[in-house]
Coordinates of C-alpha atoms in Angstrom, one line a residue:
X1 CA 95.6 173.5 173.5
X2 CA 94.5 173.0 170.0
X3 CA 97.7 174.8 168.7
X4 CA 99.9 172.6 170.9
X5 CA 98.1 169.5 169.6
X6 CA 98.8 170.6 166.1
X7 CA 102.4 171.2 166.8
X8 CA 102.7 167.7 168.4
X9 CA 101.0 166.2 165.4
X10 CA 103.3 168.1 163.0
X11 CA 106.4 167.0 164.9
X12 CA 105.2 163.4 164.9
X13 CA 104.6 163.5 161.2
X14 CA 108.0 165.2 160.6
X15 CA 109.9 162.5 162.4
X16 CA 107.7 159.8 160.8
X17 CA 108.6 161.2 157.4
X18 CA 112.3 161.1 158.3
X19 CA 111.8 157.5 159.4
X20 CA 110.1 156.6 156.2
X21 CA 112.6 158.5 154.1
X22 CA 115.4 156.7 156.0
X23 CA 113.6 153.4 155.3
X24 CA 113.3 154.2 151.6
X25 CA 117.0 155.2 151.4
X26 CA 117.9 152.0 153.3
X27 CA 115.8 149.9 150.9
X28 CA 117.5 151.5 147.9
X29 CA 120.9 150.4 149.2
X30 CA 120.4 147.6 148.2
X31 CA 117.1 146.2 149.6
X32 CA 114.9 147.8 146.9
X33 CA 116.5 145.5 144.4
X34 CA 115.8 142.5 146.7
X35 CA 112.2 143.7 147.1
X36 CA 111.8 143.9 143.4
X37 CA 113.3 140.4 143.0
X38 CA 111.0 138.9 145.6
X39 CA 107.9 140.5 144.1
X40 CA 108.9 139.3 140.6
X41 CA 109.4 135.7 141.7
X42 CA 106.3 135.5 143.9
X43 CA 103.1 137.1 142.5
X44 CA 100.3 137.8 145.1
X45 CA 97.7 135.6 143.3
X46 CA 99.6 132.3 143.3
X47 CA 101.4 130.1 145.8
X48 CA 104.3 132.0 147.3
X49 CA 106.9 132.3 150.1
X50 CA 108.1 134.1 153.2
X51 CA 111.7 135.4 153.1
X52 CA 114.1 137.1 155.5
X53 CA 117.7 138.4 155.7
X54 CA 119.6 138.4 159.0
X55 CA 122.8 140.4 159.4
X56 CA 124.8 140.6 162.6
X57 CA 121.9 139.2 164.6
X58 CA 119.4 141.7 163.2
X59 CA 116.6 141.1 160.8
X60 CA 117.3 143.6 158.0
X61 CA 114.7 142.4 155.5
X62 CA 111.5 140.4 155.8
X63 CA 108.6 139.9 153.3
X64 CA 105.8 137.4 152.5
X65 CA 104.0 137.0 149.3
X66 CA 101.4 134.7 147.6
X67 CA 98.7 132.4 148.9
X68 CA 98.9 129.8 151.6
X69 CA 95.4 128.7 150.8
X70 CA 94.1 129.1 147.2
X71 CA 90.6 127.9 147.9
X72 CA 90.0 130.7 150.4
X73 CA 92.5 133.2 149.1
X74 CA 94.4 133.3 152.3
X75 CA 97.7 135.2 152.0
X76 CA 101.1 134.1 153.3
X77 CA 102.3 136.1 156.3
X78 CA 105.2 135.9 158.7
X79 CA 103.1 133.7 161.0
X80 CA 102.3 131.2 158.2
X81 CA 103.4 127.6 159.0
X82 CA 105.4 125.7 156.5
X83 CA 106.7 122.1 156.3
X84 CA 110.4 122.5 156.0
X85 CA 111.3 119.0 154.9
X86 CA 115.1 118.3 155.0
X87 CA 116.0 121.6 156.8
X88 CA 114.8 119.5 159.7
X89 CA 118.0 117.4 159.6
X90 CA 120.1 120.1 161.2
X91 CA 117.7 120.3 164.2
X92 CA 117.9 116.5 164.7
X93 CA 121.7 116.7 164.6
X94 CA 121.8 119.6 167.0
X95 CA 119.5 117.7 169.4
X96 CA 121.8 114.6 169.2
X97 CA 124.8 116.8 170.0
X98 CA 123.0 118.2 173.1
X99 CA 122.3 114.6 174.2
X100 CA 126.0 113.7 173.5
X101 CA 127.0 116.6 175.8
X102 CA 124.7 115.1 178.5
X103 CA 126.4 111.7 178.1
X104 CA 123.3 109.9 176.7
X105 CA 124.9 108.9 173.4
X106 CA 128.0 109.2 171.3
X107 CA 128.3 109.8 167.6
X108 CA 130.7 106.9 167.6
X109 CA 128.0 104.5 168.9
X110 CA 127.1 101.5 166.9
X111 CA 123.4 102.0 166.1
X112 CA 122.8 98.3 166.8
X113 CA 123.3 98.9 170.5
X114 CA 120.4 101.4 170.5
X115 CA 118.3 99.6 167.9
X116 CA 118.8 95.8 168.7
X117 CA 116.1 95.1 166.0
X118 CA 118.9 95.7 163.5
X119 CA 121.5 93.4 165.2
X120 CA 121.5 91.2 162.1
X121 CA 123.0 94.0 159.9
X122 CA 126.4 92.8 158.5
X123 CA 128.4 95.9 159.5
X124 CA 128.7 98.4 162.3
X125 CA 127.0 101.7 161.4
X126 CA 127.7 104.7 163.7
X127 CA 125.4 107.5 164.6
X128 CA 127.8 109.8 162.8
X129 CA 127.3 107.8 159.6
X130 CA 123.6 108.1 160.0
X131 CA 124.0 111.9 159.9
X132 CA 126.5 112.2 157.1
X133 CA 124.7 109.8 154.7
X134 CA 127.5 107.2 154.5
X135 CA 125.5 104.4 156.3
X136 CA 124.4 102.5 153.2
X137 CA 120.9 101.8 154.4
X138 CA 118.2 101.9 151.7
X139 CA 116.1 105.0 151.5
X140 CA 112.5 105.0 152.8
X141 CA 110.9 106.8 149.9
X142 CA 112.2 104.4 147.3
X143 CA 111.2 101.5 149.5
X144 CA 107.7 102.9 149.8
X145 CA 107.6 103.3 146.0
X146 CA 108.7 99.7 145.7
X147 CA 106.1 98.5 148.1
X148 CA 103.4 100.4 146.1
X149 CA 102.5 102.6 149.0
X150 CA 102.1 105.6 146.7
X151 CA 100.2 107.4 145.3
X152 CA 97.4 107.3 147.9
X153 CA 98.9 105.6 150.9
X154 CA 100.0 107.3 154.1
X155 CA 102.2 106.3 157.0
X156 CA 102.9 107.8 160.4
X157 CA 106.4 108.1 161.7
X158 CA 106.0 105.1 164.0
X159 CA 104.8 103.0 161.1
X160 CA 107.8 104.0 159.1
X161 CA 110.2 103.2 161.9
X162 CA 108.6 99.8 162.3
X163 CA 109.0 99.2 158.6
X164 CA 112.7 100.3 158.5
X165 CA 113.6 98.1 161.5
X166 CA 112.9 95.1 159.3
X167 CA 115.9 96.0 157.1
X168 CA 118.3 93.1 156.7
X169 CA 120.9 94.4 154.2
X170 CA 122.6 97.6 153.1
X171 CA 123.4 99.1 149.7
X172 CA 127.1 99.3 150.6
X173 CA 129.5 99.2 153.5
X174 CA 129.6 102.3 155.7
X175 CA 131.9 105.1 154.4
X176 CA 132.2 103.3 151.0
X177 CA 129.9 105.9 149.4
X178 CA 128.0 109.0 150.2
X179 CA 124.3 108.6 149.3
X180 CA 122.0 111.2 150.6
X181 CA 118.8 109.8 152.0
X182 CA 116.3 110.1 154.8
X183 CA 116.5 106.7 156.5
X184 CA 119.5 107.6 158.6
X185 CA 117.7 110.6 160.2
X186 CA 114.5 108.7 160.8
X187 CA 116.4 106.0 162.7
X188 CA 118.4 108.7 164.6
X189 CA 115.1 110.2 165.8
X190 CA 114.1 106.8 167.2
X191 CA 117.5 106.5 168.9
X192 CA 117.0 110.0 170.4
X193 CA 113.6 108.9 171.7
X194 CA 115.1 105.8 173.4
X195 CA 118.1 107.4 175.0
X196 CA 116.2 110.6 176.0
X197 CA 113.2 108.5 177.3
X198 CA 110.8 111.0 175.8
X199 CA 109.1 111.5 172.4
X200 CA 111.5 113.1 169.9
X201 CA 109.1 116.0 169.3
X202 CA 109.0 116.8 173.1
X203 CA 112.8 116.8 173.4
X204 CA 113.0 119.1 170.4
X205 CA 110.6 121.5 171.9
X206 CA 112.2 121.5 175.4
X207 CA 115.8 121.7 174.4
X208 CA 115.7 123.9 171.2
X209 CA 112.4 125.5 170.3
X210 CA 111.3 126.9 173.7
X211 CA 114.7 128.1 174.8
X212 CA 115.1 130.0 171.5
X213 CA 111.5 131.4 171.6
X214 CA 110.5 129.3 168.6
X215 CA 107.0 129.0 170.1
X216 CA 105.2 128.2 166.8
X217 CA 107.5 125.4 165.7
X218 CA 106.4 121.7 165.9
X219 CA 107.6 118.3 164.8
X220 CA 104.7 116.6 163.1
X221 CA 104.7 112.7 163.0
X222 CA 101.4 112.2 161.2
X223 CA 100.4 114.0 158.0
X224 CA 96.7 114.0 159.1
X225 CA 97.3 116.3 162.1
X226 CA 95.8 119.7 161.5
X227 CA 98.1 122.7 162.0
X228 CA 96.8 126.3 162.5
X229 CA 97.9 128.8 159.8
X230 CA 99.6 126.1 157.7
X231 CA 100.3 126.8 154.0
X232 CA 98.9 124.1 151.8
X233 CA 100.9 122.2 149.2
X234 CA 99.7 122.5 145.6
X235 CA 100.9 121.5 142.2
X236 CA 100.0 123.2 138.9
X237 CA 98.4 120.8 136.5
X238 CA 97.1 122.1 133.1
X239 CA 95.8 125.5 133.9
X240 CA 94.8 125.1 137.5
X241 CA 96.2 124.0 140.9
X242 CA 95.4 120.8 142.7
X243 CA 96.4 119.7 146.2
X244 CA 99.7 117.8 146.5
X245 CA 99.6 116.2 149.9
X246 CA 102.4 114.6 152.0
X247 CA 102.4 110.8 152.4
X248 CA 104.9 110.1 155.1
X249 CA 104.7 111.7 158.6
X250 CA 108.4 111.1 159.2
X251 CA 110.4 113.1 161.8
X252 CA 114.1 113.4 162.2
X253 CA 114.7 113.5 158.5
X254 CA 111.8 115.9 158.0
X255 CA 108.5 116.8 159.7
X256 CA 109.3 120.2 161.3
X257 CA 106.7 122.9 160.7
X258 CA 107.7 126.4 161.4
X259 CA 107.3 130.1 160.5
X260 CA 109.7 132.6 159.0
X261 CA 109.8 134.4 162.3
X262 CA 110.9 131.2 164.1
X263 CA 113.4 130.3 161.4
X264 CA 114.9 133.8 161.8
X265 CA 115.5 132.9 165.5
X266 CA 117.2 129.6 164.4
X267 CA 119.5 131.6 162.0
X268 CA 120.4 134.0 164.8
X269 CA 121.4 131.1 167.0
X270 CA 123.9 130.1 164.2
X271 CA 125.3 133.6 164.2
X272 CA 125.5 133.8 168.0
X273 CA 124.6 130.6 169.8
X274 CA 122.3 130.8 172.8
X275 CA 121.4 127.1 172.7
X276 CA 124.4 124.7 172.2
X277 CA 127.7 126.3 171.3
X278 CA 129.9 127.3 168.4
X279 CA 131.6 123.9 168.8
X280 CA 128.4 122.2 167.8
X281 CA 128.3 124.0 164.5
X282 CA 132.0 123.4 164.0
X283 CA 131.3 119.7 164.3
X284 CA 128.4 119.9 161.9
X285 CA 130.6 121.6 159.3
X286 CA 133.4 119.1 159.3
X287 CA 133.9 117.5 155.9
X288 CA 133.1 113.8 155.5
X289 CA 135.8 111.5 154.1
X290 CA 135.1 108.2 152.5
X291 CA 137.3 105.1 152.8
X292 CA 138.8 106.0 149.4
X293 CA 139.9 109.4 150.9
X294 CA 137.3 111.3 148.8
X295 CA 136.1 114.5 150.5
X296 CA 132.4 115.2 150.7
X297 CA 131.2 118.7 151.6
X298 CA 128.5 117.5 153.8
X299 CA 129.0 117.3 157.6
X300 CA 126.3 116.5 160.2
X301 CA 123.1 117.9 158.8
X302 CA 124.8 120.9 157.1
X303 CA 126.4 121.3 153.6
X304 CA 129.1 123.8 152.8
X305 CA 131.1 125.0 149.9
X306 CA 131.6 128.1 147.7
X307 CA 129.3 130.3 145.8
X308 CA 131.1 132.6 143.5
X309 CA 134.1 132.7 145.8
X310 CA 132.1 133.1 149.0
X311 CA 132.4 130.4 151.7
X312 CA 128.8 129.4 152.5
X313 CA 127.0 126.9 154.8
X314 CA 123.6 125.8 153.8
X315 CA 120.8 123.2 153.6
X316 CA 117.7 123.0 151.5
X317 CA 114.5 121.0 151.9
X318 CA 111.8 119.9 149.4
X319 CA 108.8 117.7 149.8
X320 CA 105.8 117.7 147.5
X321 CA 105.3 121.5 146.9
X322 CA 107.1 122.7 150.1
X323 CA 110.5 124.3 149.7
X324 CA 112.8 125.6 152.4
X325 CA 116.3 127.0 152.4
X326 CA 118.7 128.4 155.0
X327 CA 122.1 129.8 154.0
X328 CA 124.9 131.4 156.0
X329 CA 127.9 133.4 155.0
X330 CA 129.9 133.2 158.2
X331 CA 132.5 135.8 157.2
X332 CA 129.8 138.5 156.9
X333 CA 127.5 137.2 159.7
X334 CA 124.8 137.0 157.0
X335 CA 122.0 134.5 156.9
X336 CA 119.2 134.1 154.4
X337 CA 116.1 132.0 155.0
X338 CA 113.1 131.2 152.9
X339 CA 109.9 129.1 153.2
X340 CA 107.7 128.4 150.2
X341 CA 104.8 126.3 148.9
X342 CA 105.9 126.7 145.3
X343 CA 106.9 123.5 143.5
X344 CA 110.0 124.9 141.6
X345 CA 113.5 126.2 142.0
X346 CA 112.5 129.8 142.8
X347 CA 113.7 129.7 146.5
X348 CA 117.2 128.9 145.3
X349 CA 117.0 131.7 142.7
X350 CA 115.9 134.1 145.5
X351 CA 118.7 133.1 147.8
X352 CA 121.5 133.2 145.3
X353 CA 120.4 136.4 143.6
X354 CA 120.1 138.0 147.0
X355 CA 123.8 137.1 147.6
X356 CA 124.7 138.7 144.3
X357 CA 123.0 141.9 145.4
X358 CA 124.1 142.1 149.0
X359 CA 127.7 141.0 148.4
X360 CA 128.3 142.3 144.9
X361 CA 131.8 143.6 145.8
X362 CA 132.8 140.2 147.2
X363 CA 131.3 138.1 144.4
X364 CA 133.8 136.5 142.0
X365 CA 132.1 135.9 138.7
X366 CA 133.2 132.9 136.6
X367 CA 135.6 134.3 134.1
X368 CA 136.1 131.0 132.3
X369 CA 136.1 131.8 128.6
X370 CA 134.2 129.4 126.4
X371 CA 136.6 127.6 124.0
X372 CA 135.8 125.8 120.8
X373 CA 135.7 122.1 121.4
X374 CA 136.1 119.8 118.4
X375 CA 134.2 116.7 117.8
X376 CA 137.4 114.6 118.3
X377 CA 137.7 116.0 121.8
X378 CA 134.0 115.4 122.6
X379 CA 134.0 111.8 121.4
X380 CA 135.8 110.6 124.5
X381 CA 132.7 111.4 126.5
X382 CA 130.4 109.3 124.3
X383 CA 128.8 106.3 125.8
X384 CA 126.0 105.1 128.0
X385 CA 126.0 106.1 131.7
X386 CA 124.1 104.8 134.6
X387 CA 122.4 107.4 136.8
X388 CA 120.8 104.7 138.9
X389 CA 120.0 101.1 138.0
X390 CA 117.1 101.4 135.5
X391 CA 117.9 105.1 134.6
X392 CA 120.5 105.4 131.8
X393 CA 121.7 108.3 129.7
X394 CA 123.4 108.1 126.3
X395 CA 126.0 110.8 125.4
X396 CA 126.7 111.5 121.7
X397 CA 129.1 113.9 119.9
X398 CA 128.1 115.4 116.5
X399 CA 129.2 118.5 114.7
X400 CA 131.4 119.8 117.6
X401 CA 128.4 119.5 119.9
X402 CA 127.7 117.1 122.8
X403 CA 124.2 115.7 122.9
X404 CA 122.2 114.0 125.7
X405 CA 119.7 111.1 125.1
X406 CA 117.5 109.2 127.5
X407 CA 118.5 105.6 126.9
X408 CA 116.3 103.8 124.4
X409 CA 114.9 107.1 122.9
X410 CA 115.9 108.9 119.7
X411 CA 115.5 112.5 120.8
X412 CA 118.9 114.3 120.9
X413 CA 119.2 117.3 123.2
X414 CA 122.3 119.6 122.9
X415 CA 124.5 120.3 126.0
X416 CA 125.9 123.8 125.8
X417 CA 129.6 123.9 126.7
X418 CA 130.7 125.8 129.8
X419 CA 134.4 124.7 129.6
X420 CA 136.3 121.7 128.2
X421 CA 134.7 119.1 130.5
X422 CA 131.6 120.9 131.9
X423 CA 128.4 121.3 130.1
X424 CA 125.1 123.0 130.9
X425 CA 122.0 120.8 131.3
X426 CA 119.5 123.4 130.3
X427 CA 116.5 121.1 130.7
X428 CA 116.5 121.4 134.4
X429 CA 117.3 124.6 136.4
X430 CA 120.7 124.9 138.2
X431 CA 122.0 121.7 136.4
X432 CA 125.2 120.7 134.6
X433 CA 127.4 117.7 133.7
X434 CA 131.1 117.5 134.6
X435 CA 132.9 114.7 132.7
X436 CA 135.8 112.6 133.9
X437 CA 137.5 109.5 132.4
X438 CA 134.8 107.0 133.0
X439 CA 132.0 109.0 134.6
X440 CA 130.2 112.3 134.7
X441 CA 128.9 114.1 137.8
X442 CA 125.3 115.3 137.3
X443 CA 125.0 118.5 139.4
X444 CA 121.4 119.4 140.3
X445 CA 121.1 122.4 142.5
X446 CA 123.0 121.4 145.7
X447 CA 123.2 117.7 144.8
X448 CA 125.8 115.8 142.9
X449 CA 125.0 112.4 141.4
X450 CA 127.9 110.2 140.0
X451 CA 127.0 108.6 136.7
X452 CA 129.4 105.8 135.7
X453 CA 130.0 104.7 132.1
X454 CA 128.7 101.2 131.5
X455 CA 128.5 98.6 128.7
X456 CA 125.0 97.6 127.8
X457 CA 124.8 93.8 127.1
X458 CA 124.0 92.8 123.5
X459 CA 121.4 90.1 123.1
X460 CA 118.7 88.9 120.6
X461 CA 115.3 89.8 121.9
X462 CA 114.0 86.6 120.2
X463 CA 115.9 84.6 122.7
X464 CA 114.0 86.1 125.7
X465 CA 111.1 83.9 126.6
X466 CA 108.8 86.2 128.6
X467 CA 106.7 83.4 130.0
X468 CA 109.7 82.1 131.9
X469 CA 109.7 85.2 134.1
X470 CA 106.1 85.2 135.0
X471 CA 104.7 84.3 138.5
X472 CA 104.2 85.7 141.9
X473 CA 107.4 86.9 143.7
X474 CA 107.6 88.0 147.3
X475 CA 110.1 89.9 149.4
X476 CA 109.8 88.7 153.0
X477 CA 111.9 91.6 154.4
X478 CA 109.3 94.3 153.7
X479 CA 106.3 92.1 152.8
X480 CA 106.1 93.2 149.2
X481 CA 104.4 91.1 146.5
X482 CA 104.9 91.4 142.7
X483 CA 102.9 89.6 140.1
X484 CA 104.7 89.3 136.8
X485 CA 102.6 88.6 133.7
X486 CA 102.9 88.9 129.9
X487 CA 100.6 91.5 128.3
X488 CA 100.8 92.5 124.6
X489 CA 104.2 90.8 124.3
X490 CA 105.7 92.7 127.2
X491 CA 106.6 91.6 130.7
X492 CA 104.5 93.6 133.2
X493 CA 104.6 94.0 137.0
X494 CA 101.1 94.1 138.5
X495 CA 100.5 95.8 141.8
X496 CA 97.4 96.7 143.7
X497 CA 96.9 100.0 142.1
X498 CA 99.0 100.0 138.9
X499 CA 100.8 98.0 136.2
X500 CA 104.4 98.7 135.1
X501 CA 105.8 97.6 131.8
X502 CA 109.4 96.2 132.0
X503 CA 111.9 96.6 129.1
X504 CA 114.5 93.9 128.5
X505 CA 118.0 94.9 129.5
X506 CA 119.8 91.6 129.1
X507 CA 118.9 88.0 128.5
X508 CA 117.9 87.7 132.1
X509 CA 117.4 91.3 133.2
X510 CA 114.5 93.8 132.8
X511 CA 114.1 97.4 133.9
X512 CA 111.7 100.2 134.3
X513 CA 112.8 103.8 135.3
X514 CA 109.6 103.9 137.4
X515 CA 110.5 100.8 139.4
X516 CA 114.1 99.6 139.1
X517 CA 116.3 96.9 137.4
X518 CA 115.3 93.3 137.9
X519 CA 118.1 90.6 137.7
X520 CA 116.7 87.1 137.6
X521 CA 118.5 84.1 139.2
X522 CA 118.2 80.5 138.0
X523 CA 118.6 77.2 139.9
X524 CA 120.6 74.2 138.7
X525 CA 117.6 73.1 136.6
X526 CA 117.5 76.5 134.8
X527 CA 114.3 77.5 136.6
X528 CA 113.9 81.0 137.8
X529 CA 113.8 81.1 141.6
X530 CA 114.4 84.7 142.5
X531 CA 115.1 88.2 141.2
X532 CA 117.1 91.0 142.8
X533 CA 115.9 94.5 142.2
X534 CA 118.1 97.6 142.4
X535 CA 117.3 101.2 141.9
X536 CA 117.7 104.7 143.4
X537 CA 119.0 104.3 147.0
X538 CA 118.3 100.5 147.2
X539 CA 120.3 97.6 146.0
X540 CA 119.7 93.8 145.4
X541 CA 116.4 93.6 147.3
X542 CA 115.5 89.9 147.0
X543 CA 112.1 88.6 145.7
X544 CA 111.5 84.8 145.8
X545 CA 109.2 83.0 143.5
X546 CA 106.2 81.6 145.3

């Protein structure tokens, strides 16, 4: 009997060794490189990530590294919960498509029929325009900054919806521009609640999470709700970490918390749908066209484009230190997913370099040869450009090199040439400038921001009487109060928890990159009666002098 037991043990070990050998050989081709990459990007003693690769419906690689809780040295595992930020948007779109199939809404619906609180809006906005970011509504995060709700304030989803339903104007007419923001998806979640006659998070669970076996996943509408096994958000300040908490408990645009195991199931549904259908994804991947005819590679909660010749479908998410990313290569039935609590670009590095390894034979490296560009050729790009009202860049050409300056500063930063009209912006990862006749596109990771060339007004600062601009100004729409005072020969906005210095921009305009650009309006007696403030994702918000 003892001999038989030994033989059984030997056979077991023999087959186990074959299995391990097979695993090691499998890892070498090419997963050992991916393993090394993941370990290099995510040390075990810092914040980290969970990462997985899905091919033809099978999970071929999965790993987790780093700490979900630094105070108690708790490691990240495949059951660690992460806030996935904007990756939530595709779930919201998918739920809306399920409700459309049930006849409860249409993507062509005017949102005012579902949200009568917004009946005063000047133009029809459709549900489709909410999901492809062409609606023109101001963004909640910038409005909260304007209100002064940060850095300590918090709001639940219901409080945010109540706040947004007070909106009386838009930044632009629907389909006039593409302007990525979160407001549209927050309002879509509210529409889903009303037409489905159940809380959004319950419908999400019943129609998507549970049918797919995503049993850990939850939509969280209050940042104070405690979640078991959740990774904490941290930022690195000086030589140590400090907590970096969420402020808004919004759902629809964000708010889903999930694990890498559950996100794998969601990726598998893309490859072979069990909930919904391929038609759903086809709709989500249709390009958006503006009134001008300009094509935008953003559909309904999904982006798409090319990476080194590969057709890819993807979406990322980032909020405080949470990072998430999901990418599909449909031709190869390949999906890559990552969840992290690292406040940097490492998830994008991990995803892209994994593609380089897995599909090295399909990758088309950029063969553009760098040409010498003369100062004369570069001078056509010189000028001042507006990123957003209150954020301006100056471009200069010197010694056959293009330089970047933040407006009003003297520090010149070189922009290495990629080709004749595209230049690397090495001061931010995955960033570059592409110049056209009167603008340049600022590419940051997956986002593109159009920066138009402008003319800065000339004026004599001595003609600006700061005292004329002082007083208390109020915006009734969002119940925001600004007190403008003169301090040390500067116009300053005072709020409950801070003071912001304004710089003169024109004889009747001031700006602060932290706040926005204020344009003052006079009455017939040359007395200031209002100012209109514009900034990132909000335009001409009116404040009346009290």
